[in-house]
Short mmCIF file of C-alpha atoms and ligand atoms in Angstrom, two decimals:
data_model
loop_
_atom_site.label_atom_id
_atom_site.label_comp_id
_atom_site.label_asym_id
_atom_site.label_seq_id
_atom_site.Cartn_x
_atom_site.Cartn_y
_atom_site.Cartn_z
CA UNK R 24 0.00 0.00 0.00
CA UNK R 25 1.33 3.91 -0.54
CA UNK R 26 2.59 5.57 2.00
CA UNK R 27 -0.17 8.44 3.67
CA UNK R 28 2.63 10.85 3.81
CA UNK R 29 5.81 10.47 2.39
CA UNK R 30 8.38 13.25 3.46
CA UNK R 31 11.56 13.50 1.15
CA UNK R 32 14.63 15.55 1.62
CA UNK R 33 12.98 18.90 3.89
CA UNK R 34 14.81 21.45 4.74
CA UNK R 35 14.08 24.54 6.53
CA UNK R 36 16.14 27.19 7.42
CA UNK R 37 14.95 30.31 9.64
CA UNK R 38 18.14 32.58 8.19
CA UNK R 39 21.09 31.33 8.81
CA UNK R 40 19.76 28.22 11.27
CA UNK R 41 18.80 25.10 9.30
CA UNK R 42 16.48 23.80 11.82
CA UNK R 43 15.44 20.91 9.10
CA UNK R 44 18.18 19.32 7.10
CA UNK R 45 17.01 17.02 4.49
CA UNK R 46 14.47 14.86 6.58
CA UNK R 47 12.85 11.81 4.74
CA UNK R 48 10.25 9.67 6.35
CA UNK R 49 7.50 7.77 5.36
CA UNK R 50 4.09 7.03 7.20
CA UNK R 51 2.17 4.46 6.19
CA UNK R 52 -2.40 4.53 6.53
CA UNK R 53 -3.37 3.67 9.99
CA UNK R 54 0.42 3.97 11.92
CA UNK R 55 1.39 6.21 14.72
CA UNK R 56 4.74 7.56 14.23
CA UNK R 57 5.98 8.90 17.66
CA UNK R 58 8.67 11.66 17.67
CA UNK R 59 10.92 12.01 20.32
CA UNK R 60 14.45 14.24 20.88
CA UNK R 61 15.74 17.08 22.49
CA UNK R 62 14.29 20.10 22.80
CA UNK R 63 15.24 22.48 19.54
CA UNK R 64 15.34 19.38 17.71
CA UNK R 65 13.32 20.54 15.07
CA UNK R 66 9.91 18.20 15.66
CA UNK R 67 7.49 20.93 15.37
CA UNK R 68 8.75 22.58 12.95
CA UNK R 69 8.13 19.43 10.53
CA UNK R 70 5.10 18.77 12.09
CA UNK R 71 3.80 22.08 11.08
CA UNK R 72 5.81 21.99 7.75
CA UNK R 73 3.51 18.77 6.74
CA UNK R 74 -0.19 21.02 7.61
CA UNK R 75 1.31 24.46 6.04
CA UNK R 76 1.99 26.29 9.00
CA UNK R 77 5.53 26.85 8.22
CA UNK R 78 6.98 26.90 4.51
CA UNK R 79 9.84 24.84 4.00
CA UNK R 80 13.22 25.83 1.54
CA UNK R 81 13.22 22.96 0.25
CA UNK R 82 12.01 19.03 -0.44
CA UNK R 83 8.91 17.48 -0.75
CA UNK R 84 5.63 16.86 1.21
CA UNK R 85 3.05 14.18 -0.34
CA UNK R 86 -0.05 13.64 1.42
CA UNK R 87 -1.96 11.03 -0.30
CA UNK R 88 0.74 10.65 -3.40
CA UNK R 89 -0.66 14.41 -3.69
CA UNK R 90 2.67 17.04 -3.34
CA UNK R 91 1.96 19.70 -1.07
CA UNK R 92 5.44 20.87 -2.06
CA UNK R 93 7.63 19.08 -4.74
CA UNK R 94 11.17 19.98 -4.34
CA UNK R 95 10.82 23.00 -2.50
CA UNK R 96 7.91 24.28 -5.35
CA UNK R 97 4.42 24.86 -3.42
CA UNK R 98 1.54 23.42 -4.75
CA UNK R 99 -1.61 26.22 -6.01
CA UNK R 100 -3.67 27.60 -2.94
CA UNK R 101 -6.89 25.27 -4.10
CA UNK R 102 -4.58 22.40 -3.66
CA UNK R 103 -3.22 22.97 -0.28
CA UNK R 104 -6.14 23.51 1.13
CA UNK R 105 -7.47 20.36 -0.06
CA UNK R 106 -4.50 18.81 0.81
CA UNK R 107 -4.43 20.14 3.94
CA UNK R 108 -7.86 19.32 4.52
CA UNK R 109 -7.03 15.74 5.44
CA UNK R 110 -5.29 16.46 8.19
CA UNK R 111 -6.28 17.29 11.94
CA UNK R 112 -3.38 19.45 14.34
CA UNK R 113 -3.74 19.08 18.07
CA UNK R 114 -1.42 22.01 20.11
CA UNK R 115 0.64 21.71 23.10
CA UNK R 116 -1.35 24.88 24.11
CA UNK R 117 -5.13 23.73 22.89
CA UNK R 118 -6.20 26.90 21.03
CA UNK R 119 -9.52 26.87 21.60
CA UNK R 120 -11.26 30.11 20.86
CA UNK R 121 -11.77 31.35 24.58
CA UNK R 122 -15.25 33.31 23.02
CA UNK R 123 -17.01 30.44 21.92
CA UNK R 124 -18.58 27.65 23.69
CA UNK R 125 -17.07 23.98 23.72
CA UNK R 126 -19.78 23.31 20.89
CA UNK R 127 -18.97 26.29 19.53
CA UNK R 128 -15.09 25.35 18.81
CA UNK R 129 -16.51 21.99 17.47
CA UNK R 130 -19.27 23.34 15.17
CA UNK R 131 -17.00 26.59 13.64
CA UNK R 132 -15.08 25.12 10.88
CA UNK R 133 -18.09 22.50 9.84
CA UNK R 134 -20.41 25.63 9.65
CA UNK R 135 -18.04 27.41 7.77
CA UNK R 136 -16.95 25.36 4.96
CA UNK R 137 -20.48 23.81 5.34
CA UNK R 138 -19.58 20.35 5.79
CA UNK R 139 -23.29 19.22 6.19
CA UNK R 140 -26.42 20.34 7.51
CA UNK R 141 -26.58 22.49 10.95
CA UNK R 142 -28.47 19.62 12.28
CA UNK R 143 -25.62 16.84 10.73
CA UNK R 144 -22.93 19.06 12.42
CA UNK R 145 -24.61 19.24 15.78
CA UNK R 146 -24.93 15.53 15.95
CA UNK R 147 -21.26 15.09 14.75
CA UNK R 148 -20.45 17.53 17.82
CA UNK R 149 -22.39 15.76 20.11
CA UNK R 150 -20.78 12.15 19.09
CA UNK R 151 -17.42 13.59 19.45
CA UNK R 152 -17.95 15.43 22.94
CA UNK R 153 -19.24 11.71 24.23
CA UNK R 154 -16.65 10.00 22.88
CA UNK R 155 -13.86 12.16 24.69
CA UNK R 156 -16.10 11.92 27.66
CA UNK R 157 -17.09 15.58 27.90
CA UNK R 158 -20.82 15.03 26.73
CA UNK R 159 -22.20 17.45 29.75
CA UNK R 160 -19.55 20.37 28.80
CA UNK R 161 -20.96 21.26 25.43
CA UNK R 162 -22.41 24.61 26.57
CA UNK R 163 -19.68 25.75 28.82
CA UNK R 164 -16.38 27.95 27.71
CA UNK R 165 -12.91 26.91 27.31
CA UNK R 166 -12.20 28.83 30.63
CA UNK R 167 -14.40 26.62 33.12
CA UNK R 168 -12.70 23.74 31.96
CA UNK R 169 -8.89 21.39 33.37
CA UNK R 170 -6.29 21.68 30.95
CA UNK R 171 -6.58 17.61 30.19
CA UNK R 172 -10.23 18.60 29.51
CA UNK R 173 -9.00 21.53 27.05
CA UNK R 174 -6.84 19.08 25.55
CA UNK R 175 -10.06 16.61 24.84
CA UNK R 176 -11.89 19.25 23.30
CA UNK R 177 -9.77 20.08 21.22
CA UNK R 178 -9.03 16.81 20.21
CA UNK R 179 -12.68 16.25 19.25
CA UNK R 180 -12.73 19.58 17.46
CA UNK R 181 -9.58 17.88 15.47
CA UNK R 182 -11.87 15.04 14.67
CA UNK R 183 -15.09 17.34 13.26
CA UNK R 184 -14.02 17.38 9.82
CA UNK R 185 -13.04 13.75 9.62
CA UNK R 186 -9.66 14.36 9.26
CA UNK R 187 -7.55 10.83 8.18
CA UNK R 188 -4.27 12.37 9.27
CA UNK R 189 -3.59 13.36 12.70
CA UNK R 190 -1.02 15.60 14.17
CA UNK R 191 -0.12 16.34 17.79
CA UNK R 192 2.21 18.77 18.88
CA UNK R 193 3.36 17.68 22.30
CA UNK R 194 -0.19 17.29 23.72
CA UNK R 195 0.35 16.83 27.35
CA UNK R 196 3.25 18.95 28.21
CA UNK R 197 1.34 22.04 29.16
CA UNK R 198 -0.83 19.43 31.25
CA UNK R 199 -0.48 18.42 35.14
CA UNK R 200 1.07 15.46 35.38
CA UNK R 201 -2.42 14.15 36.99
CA UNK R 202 -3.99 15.20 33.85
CA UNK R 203 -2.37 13.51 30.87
CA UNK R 204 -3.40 10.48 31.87
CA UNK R 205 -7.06 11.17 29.95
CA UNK R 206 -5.49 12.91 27.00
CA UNK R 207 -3.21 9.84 26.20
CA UNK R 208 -5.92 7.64 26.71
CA UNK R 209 -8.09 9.42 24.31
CA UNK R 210 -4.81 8.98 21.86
CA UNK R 211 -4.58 5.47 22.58
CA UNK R 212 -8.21 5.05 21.49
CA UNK R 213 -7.64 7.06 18.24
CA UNK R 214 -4.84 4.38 17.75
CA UNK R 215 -6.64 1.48 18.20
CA UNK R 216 -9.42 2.85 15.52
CA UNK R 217 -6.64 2.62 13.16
CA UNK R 218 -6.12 6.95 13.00
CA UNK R 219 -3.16 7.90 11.15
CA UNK R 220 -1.02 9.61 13.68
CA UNK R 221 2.10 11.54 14.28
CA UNK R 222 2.69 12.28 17.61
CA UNK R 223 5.56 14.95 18.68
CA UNK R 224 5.77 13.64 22.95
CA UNK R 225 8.21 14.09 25.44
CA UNK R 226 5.93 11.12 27.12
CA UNK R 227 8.67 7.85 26.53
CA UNK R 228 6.59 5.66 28.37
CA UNK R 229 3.61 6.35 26.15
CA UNK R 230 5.44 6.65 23.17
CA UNK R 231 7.20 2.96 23.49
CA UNK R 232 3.19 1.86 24.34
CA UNK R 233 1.63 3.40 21.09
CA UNK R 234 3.64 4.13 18.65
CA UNK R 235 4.37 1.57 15.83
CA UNK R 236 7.46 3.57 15.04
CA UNK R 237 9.59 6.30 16.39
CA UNK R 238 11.87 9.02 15.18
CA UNK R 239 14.65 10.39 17.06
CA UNK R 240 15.09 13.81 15.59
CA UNK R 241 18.46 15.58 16.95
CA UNK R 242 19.76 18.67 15.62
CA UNK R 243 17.59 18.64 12.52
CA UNK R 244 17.93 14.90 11.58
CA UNK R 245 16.33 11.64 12.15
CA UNK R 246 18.79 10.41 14.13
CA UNK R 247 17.27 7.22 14.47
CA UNK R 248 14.29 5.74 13.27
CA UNK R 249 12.78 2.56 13.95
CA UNK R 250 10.22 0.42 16.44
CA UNK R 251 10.07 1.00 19.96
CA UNK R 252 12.22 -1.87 21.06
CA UNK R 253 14.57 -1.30 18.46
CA UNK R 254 15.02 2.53 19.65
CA UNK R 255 14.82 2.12 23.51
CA UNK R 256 17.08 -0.69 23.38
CA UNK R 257 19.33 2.26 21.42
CA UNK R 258 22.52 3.08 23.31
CA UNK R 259 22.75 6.22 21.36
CA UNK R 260 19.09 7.07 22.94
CA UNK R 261 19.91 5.89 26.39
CA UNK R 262 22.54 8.88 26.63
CA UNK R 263 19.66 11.09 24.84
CA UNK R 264 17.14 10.24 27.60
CA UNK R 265 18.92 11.39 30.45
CA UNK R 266 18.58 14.90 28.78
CA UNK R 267 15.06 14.14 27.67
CA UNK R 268 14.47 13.73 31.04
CA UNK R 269 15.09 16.94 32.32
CA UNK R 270 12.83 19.16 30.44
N1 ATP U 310 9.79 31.28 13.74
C1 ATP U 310 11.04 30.98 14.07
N2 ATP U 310 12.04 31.85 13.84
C2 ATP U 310 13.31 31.56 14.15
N3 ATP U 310 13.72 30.39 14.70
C3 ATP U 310 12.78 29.48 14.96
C4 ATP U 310 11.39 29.71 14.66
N4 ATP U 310 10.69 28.60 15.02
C5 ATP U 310 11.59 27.74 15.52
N5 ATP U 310 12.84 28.25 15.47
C6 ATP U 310 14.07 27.57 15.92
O1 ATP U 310 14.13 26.33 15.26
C7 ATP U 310 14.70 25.34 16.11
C8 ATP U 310 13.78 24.14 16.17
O2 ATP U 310 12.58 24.50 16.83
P1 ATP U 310 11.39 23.47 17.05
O3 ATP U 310 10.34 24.20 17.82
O4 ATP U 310 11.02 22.86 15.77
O5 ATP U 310 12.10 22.39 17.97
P2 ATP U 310 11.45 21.26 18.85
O6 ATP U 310 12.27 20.05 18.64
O7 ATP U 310 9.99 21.16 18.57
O8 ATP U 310 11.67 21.80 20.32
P3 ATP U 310 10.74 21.75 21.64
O9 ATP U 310 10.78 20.33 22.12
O10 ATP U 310 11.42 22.70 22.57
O11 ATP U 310 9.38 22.22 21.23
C9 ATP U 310 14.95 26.00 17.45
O12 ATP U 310 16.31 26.38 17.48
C10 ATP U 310 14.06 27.22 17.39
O13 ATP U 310 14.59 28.27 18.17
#
């Protein structure tokens, strides 16, 4: 089968700092790719390179076998945004709209692309909310609610426009540590449904549980790419962790 996304050669330079040098990495429909490494690694920015977010100088994206940028050449605005289209981002920071009710983050983007009928949407929202186990929160704001709750929501607002790509930017660090616990369960789900995932963690433990495969990014490279055992039984990553450990 092709690969979902297929990431050849990237590069990405912010002036003189090439925070991306020539990355290539394949993920294949239905696997979670976990990304782990240092902090200034790089990770999000290719994780935001693949939904737009940042422009690259140089490589390829292709979501689908469709390029979202063919050696460093951006595809036409129509096709980005159906490109990017397929794919859901979840922030280390949530960014839900603080002025709009937890149905109200869920329901904006359906509305406004009118992806179905106001009554199609509101079921969709409902589904969702139950399904991250805030069903009774639909009518309250961002504010009233935990962090890990946050973090559901906007996972199910992720979901609303049945994404088959899924991105997470380190999900739980700006969580308690009492609160990640539901978040990465809600992952886990996703991964046992089969979602396409790519999951940039600082979480080891969760990443060696979920992930079918894991990149080590340092300094702008895959440093090492493979399946959990393979990595954690890494002595290259042992020394790696230690530093890992104390962000
Ligand atoms: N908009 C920007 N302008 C200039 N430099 C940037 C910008 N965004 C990121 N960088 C730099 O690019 C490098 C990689 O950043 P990135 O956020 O991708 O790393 P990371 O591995 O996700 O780190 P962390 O785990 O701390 O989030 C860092 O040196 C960062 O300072």
């Amino acid at each position: 089968m092709s690969s979902m996304i297929e990431v050849r050669q990237l590069q990405k330079s912010f002036g003189s700092l090439d925070v991306l040098k020539k990355i290539t990495f394949d993920v294949n429909p239905g696997e979670v790719v976990a990304v782990i490494g240092p902090s200034g690694s790089g990770k999000s920015t290719m994780l935001r390179s693949l939904v737009h977010l940042e422009e690259v100088t140089g490589g390829s994206i292709r979501i689908h076998g469709k390029p979202l940028v063919e050696n460093g050449k951006y595809a036409g605005s129509a096709d980005i945004k159906e490109i990017t289209a397929s794919m859901g981002m979840v922030f280390q920071h949530f960014n839900l709209f603080p002025h709009l009710s937890v149905r109200g983050n869920l329901e904006l983007a359906p509305r406004t692309l009118k992806k179905g009928s106001p009554q199609e949407i509101s079921a969709k929202s409902r589904e969702l909310l139950s399904k991250v186990g805030l069903a009774d929160k639909a009518d309250v704001y961002p504010s009233m609610l935990s962090g890990g709750q946050k973090q559901r929501v906007a996972i199910a607002r992720a979901l609303m426009l049945n994404p088959d790509i899924l991105l997470f930017d380190e999900p739980t660090s700006a969580l308690d540590p009492e609160l990640t616990g539901e978040v990465l369960r809600v992952i886990r789900q996703l991964a046992e449904e089969n979602m396409t995932m790519i999951i940039v963690t600082h979480e080891m433990n969760f990443a060696r549980d979920v992930a079918d495969r894991i990149l080590f990014m340092a300094d702008g490279e895959i440093a090492e790419s493979g399946t959990p055992e393979q990595i954690f039984g890494s002595p290259r990553l042992e020394r790696t962790r230690m530093f890992l450990n104390q962000d």
